């Protein structure tokens, strides 16, 4: 009886050991994966191929250090009439898949003694892979003459994975008229995509034959249906005293956020 009892206990211990082995080896990983929280783009941990914490990889936010730097190519103010100027900053973003939903900025207009005579603040988006002109019109300078114009972003740019929506807008048949009296630029705008586009703006920049910008303006359309064509018109109250060399019309549409595959 003692031998039977000992043999029975040994078999029981062996069976328990086998069961524990399978629970640890087989069930352990299953239990661990069940308890483990899957990585996300807001867990405060650099994982899942991110280039910095919660940025890059599959995340919509992008790491500035992994992008090519954007640049303000030029900033200028253009005389409209006595005491009134238009200002433009010409922003280049070379990153094809990165844009900004909203970033605040400031224009500062200074006289020849570098004294601030006017400023204007606002918010703009930055389109991916190209130029975003930032336009502010009818800036009151109190009849003082602008000599220098400065532009800067007043907060860090939050870059996101975005697609350019302006590529579907075609600009054609640009015409300049009445230069010596009340200058006027017209152009045909066509939405070449299969979907409608909402809330678009257009900035026109007029340059002399040497490529120096001397006038600018902005107009907007509430939307264009798929395949729809419309005309945009830009006007100025004073004649151009400089020969027109180039007319550039840039469509501005808010970039569309996209998800990483």
Coordinates of C-alpha atoms in Angstrom, one line a residue:
X1 CA 0.0 0.0 0.0
X2 CA 2.8 2.3 0.8
X3 CA 4.4 1.5 -2.6
X4 CA 1.1 2.2 -4.4
X5 CA 0.7 5.4 -2.4
X6 CA 4.2 6.6 -3.3
X7 CA 3.8 5.7 -7.0
X8 CA 0.5 7.4 -7.1
X9 CA 2.0 10.6 -5.6
X10 CA 4.9 10.5 -8.0
X11 CA 2.6 10.2 -11.0
X12 CA 0.5 13.1 -9.6
X13 CA 3.6 15.3 -9.2
X14 CA 4.8 14.3 -12.7
X15 CA 1.4 15.2 -14.2
X16 CA 1.3 18.6 -12.3
X17 CA 4.9 19.3 -13.6
X18 CA 3.8 18.6 -17.2
X19 CA 0.7 20.8 -16.8
X20 CA 2.8 23.6 -15.4
X21 CA 5.3 23.3 -18.2
X22 CA 2.7 23.7 -20.9
X23 CA 1.0 26.5 -19.0
X24 CA 4.3 28.5 -18.8
X25 CA 5.7 27.6 -22.3
X26 CA 2.5 27.7 -24.3
X27 CA 0.1 29.8 -22.2
X28 CA 2.6 32.4 -21.0
X29 CA 3.1 34.2 -24.3
X30 CA -0.6 34.0 -25.0
X31 CA -1.4 35.5 -21.5
X32 CA 1.4 38.1 -22.0
X33 CA 0.1 39.2 -25.4
X34 CA -3.4 39.4 -23.9
X35 CA -2.2 41.7 -21.1
X36 CA 0.2 43.8 -23.2
X37 CA -1.3 47.1 -24.5
X38 CA -0.6 47.5 -28.3
X39 CA 1.7 50.4 -29.2
X40 CA 0.0 53.7 -30.3
X41 CA 1.1 57.1 -31.5
X42 CA 0.2 58.6 -28.1
X43 CA 1.8 56.2 -25.7
X44 CA 4.9 58.4 -25.0
X45 CA 7.2 55.6 -26.2
X46 CA 9.4 55.5 -29.2
X47 CA 8.3 52.2 -30.8
X48 CA 6.7 50.8 -34.0
X49 CA 9.4 52.4 -36.3
X50 CA 8.9 56.0 -35.0
X51 CA 11.8 58.4 -35.6
X52 CA 11.1 60.2 -32.3
X53 CA 8.6 59.7 -29.5
X54 CA 5.1 59.4 -31.2
X55 CA 6.4 60.9 -34.4
X56 CA 7.2 59.3 -37.7
X57 CA 6.7 55.7 -38.6
X58 CA 3.0 55.0 -38.8
X59 CA 2.1 58.2 -36.8
X60 CA 0.5 61.2 -38.4
X61 CA 2.8 63.6 -36.7
X62 CA 6.3 63.9 -38.2
X63 CA 9.7 64.4 -36.7
X64 CA 11.1 67.8 -37.8
X65 CA 14.7 66.3 -37.7
X66 CA 13.7 63.8 -40.3
X67 CA 12.4 66.4 -42.7
X68 CA 14.1 68.8 -45.1
X69 CA 13.9 72.4 -43.7
X70 CA 11.3 74.8 -45.0
X71 CA 12.5 78.3 -45.9
X72 CA 11.1 81.8 -46.4
X73 CA 12.6 82.6 -49.9
X74 CA 11.6 86.2 -49.7
X75 CA 9.3 88.7 -48.0
X76 CA 8.2 92.0 -49.5
X77 CA 5.6 94.8 -49.2
X78 CA 4.0 96.3 -52.3
X79 CA 2.7 99.8 -52.5
X80 CA -1.1 99.9 -53.3
X81 CA -2.0 103.5 -52.5
X82 CA -0.9 106.2 -50.1
X83 CA -0.8 104.6 -46.6
X84 CA -1.7 101.1 -47.8
X85 CA 0.5 98.2 -48.6
X86 CA 0.2 94.5 -49.5
X87 CA 2.7 92.1 -48.0
X88 CA 3.8 88.6 -49.2
X89 CA 6.0 85.9 -47.7
X90 CA 7.1 83.2 -50.2
X91 CA 7.4 80.0 -48.2
X92 CA 9.1 76.9 -49.7
X93 CA 8.4 73.4 -48.2
X94 CA 10.4 70.7 -50.1
X95 CA 8.8 67.8 -48.3
X96 CA 6.3 66.1 -50.6
X97 CA 4.3 64.3 -47.8
X98 CA 4.5 66.8 -45.0
X99 CA 2.3 69.8 -44.4
X100 CA 1.0 72.0 -41.5
X101 CA -2.7 72.5 -40.7
X102 CA -2.2 75.8 -39.0
X103 CA 0.7 78.0 -37.9
X104 CA 0.7 81.6 -36.7
X105 CA 2.8 84.3 -38.2
X106 CA 3.7 88.0 -38.1
X107 CA 4.5 90.6 -40.7
X108 CA 6.5 93.6 -39.5
X109 CA 6.8 96.7 -41.8
X110 CA 9.6 99.1 -41.1
X111 CA 10.7 102.5 -42.4
X112 CA 14.1 103.5 -43.6
X113 CA 15.3 104.1 -40.0
X114 CA 14.1 100.5 -39.1
X115 CA 11.3 101.8 -37.0
X116 CA 8.2 99.6 -36.9
X117 CA 5.3 101.4 -38.6
X118 CA 2.8 98.5 -39.1
X119 CA 2.4 94.9 -38.3
X120 CA -0.1 92.1 -39.2
X121 CA -0.6 88.7 -37.6
X122 CA -2.5 85.7 -38.9
X123 CA -2.7 81.9 -39.3
X124 CA -1.9 79.9 -42.4
X125 CA -1.5 76.3 -43.5
X126 CA 1.6 75.1 -45.3
X127 CA 1.1 72.9 -48.4
X128 CA 3.3 69.8 -49.0
X129 CA 6.1 69.8 -51.6
X130 CA 5.9 73.3 -53.0
X131 CA 5.4 77.0 -52.4
X132 CA 2.8 78.6 -50.1
X133 CA 2.6 82.3 -50.5
X134 CA 1.3 84.1 -47.3
X135 CA -0.6 87.2 -48.3
X136 CA -1.8 90.1 -46.2
X137 CA -3.6 92.9 -47.9
X138 CA -4.4 96.6 -47.2
X139 CA -2.0 97.0 -44.3
X140 CA -2.4 100.6 -43.0
X141 CA 1.0 102.4 -42.6
X142 CA -0.4 105.8 -41.7
X143 CA 1.0 107.5 -44.9
X144 CA 4.5 106.3 -43.9
X145 CA 6.8 104.7 -46.5
X146 CA 7.8 101.0 -46.0
X147 CA 11.5 100.3 -46.5
X148 CA 11.9 96.8 -45.0
X149 CA 9.5 93.9 -44.4
X150 CA 10.1 91.0 -42.0
X151 CA 8.2 87.8 -41.6
X152 CA 8.4 85.1 -39.0
X153 CA 6.4 82.2 -37.6
X154 CA 5.4 82.9 -34.1
X155 CA 5.1 79.3 -33.0
X156 CA 6.9 76.0 -33.8
X157 CA 5.5 74.3 -36.9
X158 CA 3.6 71.0 -36.3
X159 CA 4.3 68.9 -39.3
X160 CA 1.9 66.1 -40.3
X161 CA 1.7 63.5 -42.9
X162 CA -0.4 65.3 -45.6
X163 CA -1.3 65.2 -49.3
X164 CA -1.3 68.2 -51.6
X165 CA -4.8 69.0 -52.8
X166 CA -3.9 72.0 -55.0
X167 CA -2.4 69.8 -57.8
X168 CA -5.8 69.1 -59.2
X169 CA -6.4 72.9 -59.9
X170 CA -5.3 74.0 -63.4
X171 CA -4.6 77.6 -64.1
X172 CA -4.7 78.7 -67.8
X173 CA -5.3 81.6 -70.1
X174 CA -3.7 84.2 -67.8
X175 CA -4.3 87.7 -69.2
X176 CA -2.9 91.1 -68.1
X177 CA -4.7 94.3 -69.1
X178 CA -5.1 98.1 -68.3
X179 CA -1.5 98.3 -66.9
X180 CA -1.3 102.1 -67.4
X181 CA -4.7 102.8 -65.6
X182 CA -6.2 100.2 -63.4
X183 CA -4.2 96.9 -63.8
X184 CA -6.2 93.7 -64.1
X185 CA -5.3 90.1 -64.3
X186 CA -7.7 87.3 -65.2
X187 CA -7.3 83.5 -65.5
X188 CA -9.3 80.4 -66.0
X189 CA -9.4 77.9 -63.1
X190 CA -10.3 74.3 -63.7
X191 CA -10.8 71.5 -61.2
X192 CA -9.4 68.5 -62.9
X193 CA -10.2 66.0 -60.2
X194 CA -13.3 63.7 -59.8
X195 CA -14.2 65.4 -56.5
X196 CA -15.2 68.9 -55.5
X197 CA -12.7 71.2 -53.8
X198 CA -13.8 73.6 -51.2
X199 CA -12.4 76.9 -49.8
X200 CA -9.6 77.8 -52.2
X201 CA -7.6 81.0 -52.5
X202 CA -5.4 82.3 -55.3
X203 CA -2.4 84.5 -54.9
X204 CA -1.0 86.3 -58.0
X205 CA 2.6 87.7 -58.0
X206 CA 3.7 90.1 -60.7
X207 CA 7.4 90.3 -61.5
X208 CA 9.6 92.5 -63.8
X209 CA 11.7 90.9 -66.6
X210 CA 14.5 90.3 -64.1
X211 CA 12.2 88.3 -61.8
X212 CA 11.8 90.8 -59.1
X213 CA 8.2 90.8 -57.7
X214 CA 6.6 94.3 -57.6
X215 CA 2.9 93.6 -57.1
X216 CA 0.6 91.0 -55.6
X217 CA -3.0 90.3 -54.8
X218 CA -5.3 87.6 -53.5
X219 CA -8.8 86.3 -54.3
X220 CA -10.9 83.3 -53.2
X221 CA -13.5 80.9 -54.5
X222 CA -15.9 79.1 -52.1
X223 CA -15.5 75.9 -54.1
X224 CA -15.3 74.1 -57.5
X225 CA -17.2 71.0 -58.4
X226 CA -15.5 68.2 -60.2
X227 CA -14.6 69.3 -63.7
X228 CA -15.9 72.8 -63.1
X229 CA -14.2 75.9 -64.6
X230 CA -14.4 79.5 -63.4
X231 CA -12.6 82.8 -63.9
X232 CA -10.6 84.6 -61.2
X233 CA -10.0 88.3 -61.4
X234 CA -7.3 90.4 -59.6
X235 CA -7.3 94.3 -59.7
X236 CA -5.1 97.2 -58.5
X237 CA -6.2 100.8 -58.0
X238 CA -2.9 102.3 -59.3
X239 CA -1.1 101.8 -62.6
X240 CA 2.0 99.7 -62.9
X241 CA 5.1 101.8 -63.6
X242 CA 7.2 98.7 -64.1
X243 CA 7.3 96.4 -67.2
X244 CA 5.5 93.1 -66.5
X245 CA 7.8 90.2 -67.1
X246 CA 6.0 87.3 -65.3
X247 CA 2.6 86.6 -63.8
X248 CA 2.4 83.7 -61.4
X249 CA -0.9 82.5 -59.9
X250 CA -0.6 80.1 -57.0
X251 CA -3.7 78.1 -55.9
X252 CA -3.9 77.6 -52.2
X253 CA -6.0 74.7 -50.7
X254 CA -5.7 73.2 -47.2
X255 CA -3.7 70.0 -47.3
X256 CA -5.5 66.7 -46.6
X257 CA -4.2 64.5 -43.7
X258 CA -3.4 61.0 -44.8
X259 CA -2.7 57.8 -42.8
X260 CA 0.5 55.8 -43.1
X261 CA 0.2 52.4 -44.7

